[in-house]
mmCIF file of C-alpha atoms in Angstrom:
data_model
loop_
_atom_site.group_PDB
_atom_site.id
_atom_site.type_symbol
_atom_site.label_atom_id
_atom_site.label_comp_id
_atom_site.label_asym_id
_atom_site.label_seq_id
_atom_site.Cartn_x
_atom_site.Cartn_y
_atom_site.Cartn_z
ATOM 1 C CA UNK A 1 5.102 -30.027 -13.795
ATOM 2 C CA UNK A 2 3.656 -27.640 -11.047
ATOM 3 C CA UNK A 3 6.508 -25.491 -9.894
ATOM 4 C CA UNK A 4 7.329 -25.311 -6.115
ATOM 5 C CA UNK A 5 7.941 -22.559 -3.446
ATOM 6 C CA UNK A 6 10.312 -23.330 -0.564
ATOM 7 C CA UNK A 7 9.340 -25.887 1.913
ATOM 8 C CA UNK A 8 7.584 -27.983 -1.133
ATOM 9 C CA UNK A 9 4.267 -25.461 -1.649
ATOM 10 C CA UNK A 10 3.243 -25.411 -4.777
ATOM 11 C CA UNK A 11 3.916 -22.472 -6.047
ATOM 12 C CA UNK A 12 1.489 -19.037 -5.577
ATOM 13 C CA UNK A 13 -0.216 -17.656 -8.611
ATOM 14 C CA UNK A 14 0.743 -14.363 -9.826
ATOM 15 C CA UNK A 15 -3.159 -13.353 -8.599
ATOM 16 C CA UNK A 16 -2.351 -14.604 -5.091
ATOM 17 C CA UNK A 17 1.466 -13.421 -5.051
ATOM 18 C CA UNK A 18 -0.783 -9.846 -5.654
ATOM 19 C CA UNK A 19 -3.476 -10.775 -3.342
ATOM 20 C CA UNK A 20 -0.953 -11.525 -0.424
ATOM 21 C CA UNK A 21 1.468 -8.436 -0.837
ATOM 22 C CA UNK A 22 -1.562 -5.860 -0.335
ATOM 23 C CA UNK A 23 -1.493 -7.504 3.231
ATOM 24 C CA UNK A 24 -5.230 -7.679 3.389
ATOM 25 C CA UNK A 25 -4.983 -8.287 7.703
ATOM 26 C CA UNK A 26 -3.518 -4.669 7.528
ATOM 27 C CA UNK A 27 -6.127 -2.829 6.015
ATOM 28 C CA UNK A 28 -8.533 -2.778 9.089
ATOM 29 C CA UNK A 29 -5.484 0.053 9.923
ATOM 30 C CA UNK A 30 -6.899 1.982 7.483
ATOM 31 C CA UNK A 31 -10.250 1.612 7.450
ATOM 32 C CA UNK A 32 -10.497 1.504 11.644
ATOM 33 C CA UNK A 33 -10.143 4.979 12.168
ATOM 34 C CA UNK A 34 -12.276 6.211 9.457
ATOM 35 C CA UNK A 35 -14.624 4.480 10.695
ATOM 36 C CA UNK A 36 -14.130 6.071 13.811
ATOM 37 C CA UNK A 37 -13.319 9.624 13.029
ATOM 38 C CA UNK A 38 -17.389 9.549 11.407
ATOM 39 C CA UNK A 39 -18.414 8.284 14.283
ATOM 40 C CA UNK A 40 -16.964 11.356 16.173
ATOM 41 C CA UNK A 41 -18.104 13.831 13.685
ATOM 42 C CA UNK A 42 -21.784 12.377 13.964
ATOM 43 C CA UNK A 43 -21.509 12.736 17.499
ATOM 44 C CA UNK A 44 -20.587 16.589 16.981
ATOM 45 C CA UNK A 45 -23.571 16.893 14.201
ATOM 46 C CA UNK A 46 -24.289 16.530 10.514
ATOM 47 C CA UNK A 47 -22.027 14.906 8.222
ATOM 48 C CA UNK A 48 -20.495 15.519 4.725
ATOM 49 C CA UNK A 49 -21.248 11.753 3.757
ATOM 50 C CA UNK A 50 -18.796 12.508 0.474
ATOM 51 C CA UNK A 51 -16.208 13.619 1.915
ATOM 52 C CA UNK A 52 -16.195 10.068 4.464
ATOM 53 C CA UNK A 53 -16.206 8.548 1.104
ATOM 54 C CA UNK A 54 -13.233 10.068 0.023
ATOM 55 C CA UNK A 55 -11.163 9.998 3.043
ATOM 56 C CA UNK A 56 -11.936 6.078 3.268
ATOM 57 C CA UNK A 57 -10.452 5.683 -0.457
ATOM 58 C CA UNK A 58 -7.620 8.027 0.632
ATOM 59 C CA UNK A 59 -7.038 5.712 3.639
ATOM 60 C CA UNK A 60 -6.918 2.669 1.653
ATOM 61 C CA UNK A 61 -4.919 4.313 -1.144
ATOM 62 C CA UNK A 62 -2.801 4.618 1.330
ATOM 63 C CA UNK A 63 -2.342 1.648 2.930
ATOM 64 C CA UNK A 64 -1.689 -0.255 -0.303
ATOM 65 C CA UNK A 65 1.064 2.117 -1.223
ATOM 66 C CA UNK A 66 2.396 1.295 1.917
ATOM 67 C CA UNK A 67 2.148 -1.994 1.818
ATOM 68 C CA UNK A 68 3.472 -2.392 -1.429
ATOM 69 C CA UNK A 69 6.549 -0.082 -1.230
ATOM 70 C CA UNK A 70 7.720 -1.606 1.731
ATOM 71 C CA UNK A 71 7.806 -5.570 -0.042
ATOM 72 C CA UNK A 72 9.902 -3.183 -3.105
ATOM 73 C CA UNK A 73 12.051 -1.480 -0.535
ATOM 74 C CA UNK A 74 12.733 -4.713 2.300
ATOM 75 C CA UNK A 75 13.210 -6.859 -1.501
ATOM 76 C CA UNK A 76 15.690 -4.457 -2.479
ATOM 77 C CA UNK A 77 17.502 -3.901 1.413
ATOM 78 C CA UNK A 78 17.597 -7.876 1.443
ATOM 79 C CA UNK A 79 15.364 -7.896 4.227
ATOM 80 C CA UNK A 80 12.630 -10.196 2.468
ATOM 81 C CA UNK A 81 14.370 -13.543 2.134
ATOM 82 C CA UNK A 82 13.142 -17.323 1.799
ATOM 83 C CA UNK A 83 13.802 -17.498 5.531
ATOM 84 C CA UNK A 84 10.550 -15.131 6.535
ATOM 85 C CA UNK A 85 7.685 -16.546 7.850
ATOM 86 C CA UNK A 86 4.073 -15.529 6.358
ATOM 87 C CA UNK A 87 2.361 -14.641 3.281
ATOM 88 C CA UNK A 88 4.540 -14.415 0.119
ATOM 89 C CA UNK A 89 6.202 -11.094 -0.540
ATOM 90 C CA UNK A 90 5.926 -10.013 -4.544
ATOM 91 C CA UNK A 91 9.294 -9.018 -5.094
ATOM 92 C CA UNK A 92 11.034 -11.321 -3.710
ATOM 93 C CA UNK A 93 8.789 -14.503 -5.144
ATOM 94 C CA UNK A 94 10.365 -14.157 -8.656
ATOM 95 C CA UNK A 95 7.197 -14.410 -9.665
ATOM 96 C CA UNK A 96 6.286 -10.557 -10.183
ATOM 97 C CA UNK A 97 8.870 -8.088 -11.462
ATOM 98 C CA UNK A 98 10.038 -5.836 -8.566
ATOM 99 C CA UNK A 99 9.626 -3.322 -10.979
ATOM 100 C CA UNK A 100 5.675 -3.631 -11.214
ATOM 101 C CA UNK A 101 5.520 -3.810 -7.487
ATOM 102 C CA UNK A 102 7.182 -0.084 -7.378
ATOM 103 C CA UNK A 103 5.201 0.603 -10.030
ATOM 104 C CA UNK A 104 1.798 -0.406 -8.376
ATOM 105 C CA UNK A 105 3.167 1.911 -4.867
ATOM 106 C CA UNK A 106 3.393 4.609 -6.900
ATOM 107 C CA UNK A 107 -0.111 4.228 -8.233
ATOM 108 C CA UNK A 108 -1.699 3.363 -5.381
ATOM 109 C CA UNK A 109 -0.231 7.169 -3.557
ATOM 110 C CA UNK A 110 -1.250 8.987 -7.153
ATOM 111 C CA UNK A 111 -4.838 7.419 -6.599
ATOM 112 C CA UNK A 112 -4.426 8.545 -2.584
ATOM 113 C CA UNK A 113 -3.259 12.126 -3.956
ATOM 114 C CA UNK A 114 -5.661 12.581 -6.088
ATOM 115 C CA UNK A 115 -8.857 11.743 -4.443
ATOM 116 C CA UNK A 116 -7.059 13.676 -1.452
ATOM 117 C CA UNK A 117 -6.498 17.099 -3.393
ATOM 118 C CA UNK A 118 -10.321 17.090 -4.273
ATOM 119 C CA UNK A 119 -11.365 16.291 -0.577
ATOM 120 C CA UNK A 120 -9.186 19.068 1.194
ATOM 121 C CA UNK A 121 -10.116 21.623 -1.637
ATOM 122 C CA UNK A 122 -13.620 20.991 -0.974
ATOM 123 C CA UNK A 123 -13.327 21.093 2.844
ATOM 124 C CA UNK A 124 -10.332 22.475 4.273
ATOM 125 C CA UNK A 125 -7.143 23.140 2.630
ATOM 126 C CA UNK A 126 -5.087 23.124 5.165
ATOM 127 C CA UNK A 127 -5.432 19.264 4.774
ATOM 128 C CA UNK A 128 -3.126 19.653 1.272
ATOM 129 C CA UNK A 129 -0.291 19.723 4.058
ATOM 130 C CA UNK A 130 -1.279 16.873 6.004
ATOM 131 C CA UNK A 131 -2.108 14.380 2.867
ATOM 132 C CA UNK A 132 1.705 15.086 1.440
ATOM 133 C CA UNK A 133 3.163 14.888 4.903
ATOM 134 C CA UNK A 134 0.642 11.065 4.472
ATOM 135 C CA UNK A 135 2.461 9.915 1.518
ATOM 136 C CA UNK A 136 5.853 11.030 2.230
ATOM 137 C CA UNK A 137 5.965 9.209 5.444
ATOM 138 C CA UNK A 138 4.666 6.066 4.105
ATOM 139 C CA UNK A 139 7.336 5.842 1.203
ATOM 140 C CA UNK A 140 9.598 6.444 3.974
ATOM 141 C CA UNK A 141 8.718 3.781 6.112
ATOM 142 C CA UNK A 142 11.353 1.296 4.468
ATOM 143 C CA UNK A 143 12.318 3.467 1.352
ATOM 144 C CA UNK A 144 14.521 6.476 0.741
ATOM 145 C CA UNK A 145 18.167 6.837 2.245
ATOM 146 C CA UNK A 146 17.463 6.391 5.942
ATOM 147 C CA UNK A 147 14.077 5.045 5.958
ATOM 148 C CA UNK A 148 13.139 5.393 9.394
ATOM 149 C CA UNK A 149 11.243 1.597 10.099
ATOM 150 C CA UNK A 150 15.095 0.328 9.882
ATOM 151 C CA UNK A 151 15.827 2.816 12.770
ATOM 152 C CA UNK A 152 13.313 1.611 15.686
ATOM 153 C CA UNK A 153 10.843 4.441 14.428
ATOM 154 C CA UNK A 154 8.253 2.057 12.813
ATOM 155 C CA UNK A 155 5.480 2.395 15.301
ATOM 156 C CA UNK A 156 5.341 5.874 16.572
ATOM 157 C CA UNK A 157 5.075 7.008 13.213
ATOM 158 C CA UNK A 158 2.224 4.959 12.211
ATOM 159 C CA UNK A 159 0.345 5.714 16.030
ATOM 160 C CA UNK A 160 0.830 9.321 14.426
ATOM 161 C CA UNK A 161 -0.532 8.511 11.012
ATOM 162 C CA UNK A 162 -3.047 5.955 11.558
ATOM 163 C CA UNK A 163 -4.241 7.131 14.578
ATOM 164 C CA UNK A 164 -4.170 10.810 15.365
ATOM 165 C CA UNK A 165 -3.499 12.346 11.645
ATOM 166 C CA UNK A 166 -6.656 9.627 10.381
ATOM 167 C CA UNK A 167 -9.196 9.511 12.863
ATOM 168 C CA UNK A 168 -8.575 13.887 13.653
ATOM 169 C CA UNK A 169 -8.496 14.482 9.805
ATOM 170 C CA UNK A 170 -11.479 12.566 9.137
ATOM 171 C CA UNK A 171 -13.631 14.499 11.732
ATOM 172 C CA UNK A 172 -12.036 17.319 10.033
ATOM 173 C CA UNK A 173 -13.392 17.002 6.228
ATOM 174 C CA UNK A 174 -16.812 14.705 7.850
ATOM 175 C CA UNK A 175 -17.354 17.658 10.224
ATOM 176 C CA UNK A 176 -16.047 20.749 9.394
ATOM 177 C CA UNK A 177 -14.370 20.730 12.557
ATOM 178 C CA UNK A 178 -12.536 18.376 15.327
ATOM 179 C CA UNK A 179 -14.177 17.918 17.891
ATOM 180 C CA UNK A 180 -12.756 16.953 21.721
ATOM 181 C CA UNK A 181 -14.127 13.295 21.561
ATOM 182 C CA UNK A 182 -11.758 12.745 18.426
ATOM 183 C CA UNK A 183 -8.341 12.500 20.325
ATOM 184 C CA UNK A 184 -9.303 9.772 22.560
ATOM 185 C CA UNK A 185 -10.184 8.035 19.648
ATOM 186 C CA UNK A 186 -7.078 8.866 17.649
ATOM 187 C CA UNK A 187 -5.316 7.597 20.567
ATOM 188 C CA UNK A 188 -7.477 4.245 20.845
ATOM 189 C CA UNK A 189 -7.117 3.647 17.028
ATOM 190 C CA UNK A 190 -3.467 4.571 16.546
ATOM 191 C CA UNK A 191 -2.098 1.972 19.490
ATOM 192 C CA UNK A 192 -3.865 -0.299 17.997
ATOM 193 C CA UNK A 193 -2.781 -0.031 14.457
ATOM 194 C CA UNK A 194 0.690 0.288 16.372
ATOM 195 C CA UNK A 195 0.183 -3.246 18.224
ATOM 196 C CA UNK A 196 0.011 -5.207 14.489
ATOM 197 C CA UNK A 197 3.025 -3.399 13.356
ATOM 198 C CA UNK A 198 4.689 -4.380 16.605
ATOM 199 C CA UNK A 199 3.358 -8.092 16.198
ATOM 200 C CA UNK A 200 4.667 -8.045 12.395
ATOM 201 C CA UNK A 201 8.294 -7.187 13.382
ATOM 202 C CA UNK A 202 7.574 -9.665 16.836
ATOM 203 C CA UNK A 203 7.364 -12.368 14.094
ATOM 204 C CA UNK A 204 10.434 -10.908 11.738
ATOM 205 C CA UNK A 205 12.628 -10.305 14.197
ATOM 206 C CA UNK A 206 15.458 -12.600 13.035
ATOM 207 C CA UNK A 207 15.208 -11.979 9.467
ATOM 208 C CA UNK A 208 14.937 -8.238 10.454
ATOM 209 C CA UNK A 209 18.124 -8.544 12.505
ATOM 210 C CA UNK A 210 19.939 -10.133 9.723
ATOM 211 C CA UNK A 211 19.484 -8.046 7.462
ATOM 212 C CA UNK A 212 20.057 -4.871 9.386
ATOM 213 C CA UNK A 213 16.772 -3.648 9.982
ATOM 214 C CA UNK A 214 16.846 -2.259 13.223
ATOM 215 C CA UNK A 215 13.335 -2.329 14.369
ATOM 216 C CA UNK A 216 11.906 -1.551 17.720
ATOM 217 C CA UNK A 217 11.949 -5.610 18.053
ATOM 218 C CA UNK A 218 15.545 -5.819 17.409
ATOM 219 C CA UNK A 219 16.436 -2.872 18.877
ATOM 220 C CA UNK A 220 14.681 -3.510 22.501
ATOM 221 C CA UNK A 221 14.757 -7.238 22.530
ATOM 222 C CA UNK A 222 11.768 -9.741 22.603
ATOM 223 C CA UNK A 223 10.829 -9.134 26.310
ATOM 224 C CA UNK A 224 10.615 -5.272 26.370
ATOM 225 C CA UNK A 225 9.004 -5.227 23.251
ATOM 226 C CA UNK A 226 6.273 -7.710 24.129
ATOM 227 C CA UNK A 227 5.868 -5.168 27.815
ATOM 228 C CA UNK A 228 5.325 -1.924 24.781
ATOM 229 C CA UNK A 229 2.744 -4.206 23.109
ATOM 230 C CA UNK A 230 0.557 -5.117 26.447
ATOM 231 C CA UNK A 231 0.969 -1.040 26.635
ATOM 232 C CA UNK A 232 -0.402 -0.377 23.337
ATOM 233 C CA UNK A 233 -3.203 -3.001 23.643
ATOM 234 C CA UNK A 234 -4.571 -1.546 27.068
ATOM 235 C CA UNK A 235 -4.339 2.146 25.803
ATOM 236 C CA UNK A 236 -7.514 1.928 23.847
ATOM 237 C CA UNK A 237 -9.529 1.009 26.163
ATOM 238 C CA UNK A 238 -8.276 3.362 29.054
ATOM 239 C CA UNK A 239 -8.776 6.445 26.543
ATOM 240 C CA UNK A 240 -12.017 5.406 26.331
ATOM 241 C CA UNK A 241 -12.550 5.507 29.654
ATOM 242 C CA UNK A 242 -10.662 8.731 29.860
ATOM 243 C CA UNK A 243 -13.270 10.007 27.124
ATOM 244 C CA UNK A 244 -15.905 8.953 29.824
ATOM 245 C CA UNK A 245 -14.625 10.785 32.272
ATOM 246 C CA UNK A 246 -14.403 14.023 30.573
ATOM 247 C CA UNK A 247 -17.851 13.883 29.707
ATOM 248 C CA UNK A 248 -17.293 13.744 25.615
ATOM 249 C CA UNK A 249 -20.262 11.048 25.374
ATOM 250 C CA UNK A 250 -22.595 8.698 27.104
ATOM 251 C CA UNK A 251 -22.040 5.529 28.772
ATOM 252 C CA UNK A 252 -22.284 3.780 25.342
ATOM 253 C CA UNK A 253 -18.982 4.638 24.570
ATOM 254 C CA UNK A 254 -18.164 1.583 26.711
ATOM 255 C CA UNK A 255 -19.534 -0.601 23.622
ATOM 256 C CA UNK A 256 -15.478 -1.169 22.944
ATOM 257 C CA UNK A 257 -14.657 -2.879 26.024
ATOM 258 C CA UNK A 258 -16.648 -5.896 24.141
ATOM 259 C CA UNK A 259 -13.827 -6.823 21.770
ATOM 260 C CA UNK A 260 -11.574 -7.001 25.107
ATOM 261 C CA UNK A 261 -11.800 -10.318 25.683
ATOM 262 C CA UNK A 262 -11.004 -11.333 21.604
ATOM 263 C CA UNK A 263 -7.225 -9.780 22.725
ATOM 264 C CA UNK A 264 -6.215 -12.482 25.578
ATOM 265 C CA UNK A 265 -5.115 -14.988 22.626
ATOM 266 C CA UNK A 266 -3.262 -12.419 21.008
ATOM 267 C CA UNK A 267 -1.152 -11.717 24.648
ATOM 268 C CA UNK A 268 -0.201 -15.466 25.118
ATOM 269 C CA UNK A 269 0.602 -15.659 21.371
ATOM 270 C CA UNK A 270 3.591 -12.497 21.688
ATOM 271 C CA UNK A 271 5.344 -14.608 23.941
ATOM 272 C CA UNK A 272 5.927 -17.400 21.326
ATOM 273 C CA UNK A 273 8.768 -17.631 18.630
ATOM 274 C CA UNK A 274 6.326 -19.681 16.241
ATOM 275 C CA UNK A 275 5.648 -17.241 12.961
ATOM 276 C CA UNK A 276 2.464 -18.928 12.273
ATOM 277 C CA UNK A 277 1.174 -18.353 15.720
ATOM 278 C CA UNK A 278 1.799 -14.570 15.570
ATOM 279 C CA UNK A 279 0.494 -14.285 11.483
ATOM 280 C CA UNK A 280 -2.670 -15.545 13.865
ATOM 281 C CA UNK A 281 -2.083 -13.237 16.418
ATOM 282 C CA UNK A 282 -1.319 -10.098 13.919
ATOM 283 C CA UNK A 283 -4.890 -10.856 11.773
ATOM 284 C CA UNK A 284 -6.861 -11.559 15.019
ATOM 285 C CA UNK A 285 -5.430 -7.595 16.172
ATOM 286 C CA UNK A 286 -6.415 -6.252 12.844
ATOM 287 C CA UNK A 287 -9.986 -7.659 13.362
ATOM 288 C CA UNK A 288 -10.253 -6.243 16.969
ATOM 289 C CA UNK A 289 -9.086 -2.864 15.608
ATOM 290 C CA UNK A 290 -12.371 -3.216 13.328
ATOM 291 C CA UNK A 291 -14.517 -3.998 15.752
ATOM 292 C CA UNK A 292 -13.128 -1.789 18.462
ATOM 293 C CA UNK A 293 -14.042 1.411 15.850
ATOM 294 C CA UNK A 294 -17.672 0.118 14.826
ATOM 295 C CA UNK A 295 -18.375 -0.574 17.877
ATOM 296 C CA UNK A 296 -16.565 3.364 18.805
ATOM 297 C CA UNK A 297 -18.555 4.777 16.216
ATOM 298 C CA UNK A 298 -21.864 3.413 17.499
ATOM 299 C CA UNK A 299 -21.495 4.479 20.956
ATOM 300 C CA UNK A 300 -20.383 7.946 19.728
ATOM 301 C CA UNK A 301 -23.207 8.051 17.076
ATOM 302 C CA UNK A 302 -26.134 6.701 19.161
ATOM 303 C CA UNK A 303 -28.186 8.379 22.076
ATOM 304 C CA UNK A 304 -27.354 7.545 25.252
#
């Protein structure tokens, strides 16, 4: 007999239970301004094609750790509960041992340490700093004795990490340098990697509140949180114009303003309650993040 999940699923596979806890929507965050930060430093000249390699398995290191410490940490804070709406979380399916899913966040940052030491010692060690400072803040996110996502703190950190710390240290080890036209881009990058956080806790919001987890959500309410997320959404696109202005690159650093239009379901969708709807509106973010730093990268990259 086929064992069921709540609601009268069958039951996820230990692959899938796996599958679903890296939060595959998320890892455009990661990627995105990788992506990006190349595209500055072949803007600014020649690039150390190794090194991009590197910081893009750092990145995604990175992410899962993330990703998987936090369904751990919200398992063990009673924060994941058969009440949440989306994907199945591992440790709380009773399906994989929490234990393995700590276990598989603290391979995930060795792999992301590792691959890190050898980039930073090849290009600038100064980046030894930045990669622990990296790691530390994303076991902190929901674990340690105050993590700081249960204290409204959720998404300026990651606009700090996976926007200005990625897309700046990228251009860093890709470039030898960072150049001017990296900060709008940071900036672009990290509100949007911001905006799916902020649509993941839009969505969470009651089981967050139950359980104590004082997110910006919770903490600001539904409506003020929704004005932060227009906010974050529309930044992108005004620091590229702002990169425009300054004179950092040609007029095909408008290619961006494309994915614009891909955002207007992902507006009306904040305003519902429905988790479903904003699971949609969270994946359909992480895809314009993607596109928004190819599309970034060419403009940067290409003459014009």
């Amino acid at each position: 007999m086929t064992a069921a999940a709540p609601g009268g699923r069958p039951a996820p596979t230990v692959r899938q239970v796996w599958w679903h806890a890296s939060r595959p929507a998320t890892l455009a965050a990661s990627v995105s301004p990788v992506v990006a930060g190349v595209g500055v430093a072949l803007h600014a000249g020649p690039v150390r094609w190794a090194a991009a390699v590197g910081a893009l398995v750092v990145a995604v290191a990175i992410q899962f750790g993330v990703n998987y410490a936090n369904d751990y940490s919200d398992y063990v804070r009673g924060a994941d509960t058969a009440d949440r709406i989306g994907p199945p979380r591992a440790a709380a399916s009773g399906i994989v041992p929490p234990r393995q899913v700590r276990a598989a966040a603290i391979v995930a940052f060795g792999v992301a340490a590792a691959v890190g030491v050898a980039v930073s010692l090849a290009t600038d060690w100064r980046l030894l700093l930045v990669g622990a400072a990296c790691i530390l803040a994303a076991w902190l996110y929901t674990g340690g004795p105050r993590p700081y996502g249960y204290h409204g703190l959720g998404e300026v950190v990651c606009f700090v990490f996976f926007g200005l710390v990625a897309v700046a240290g990228t251009a860093d080890v890709t470039a030898g340098r960072v150049p001017a036209a990296a900060w709008p881009a940071a900036v672009a990058l990290g509100a949007l990697a911001s905006a799916i956080l902020l649509l993941n806790n839009l969505r969470d919001v009651e089981t967050d509140r139950a359980a104590g987890k004082r997110t910006l959500v919770v903490l600001a309410g539904r409506r003020r949180a929704r004005a932060v997320l227009f906010a974050l959404l529309a930044l992108p696109y005004l620091a590229v114009l702002a990169a425009l202005a300054l004179r950092q690159a040609g007029p095909l650093l408008l290619l961006p303003w494309a994915t614009l239009p891909a955002l207007w379901p992902v507006i009306g969708a904040s305003g519902q309650r429905e988790g479903r709807v904003l699971v949609t509106a969270l994946k359909r973010t992480a895809m314009v993040e993607l596109g928004f730093a190819l599309l970034l990268a060419a403009g940067l990259a290409l003459p014009g």
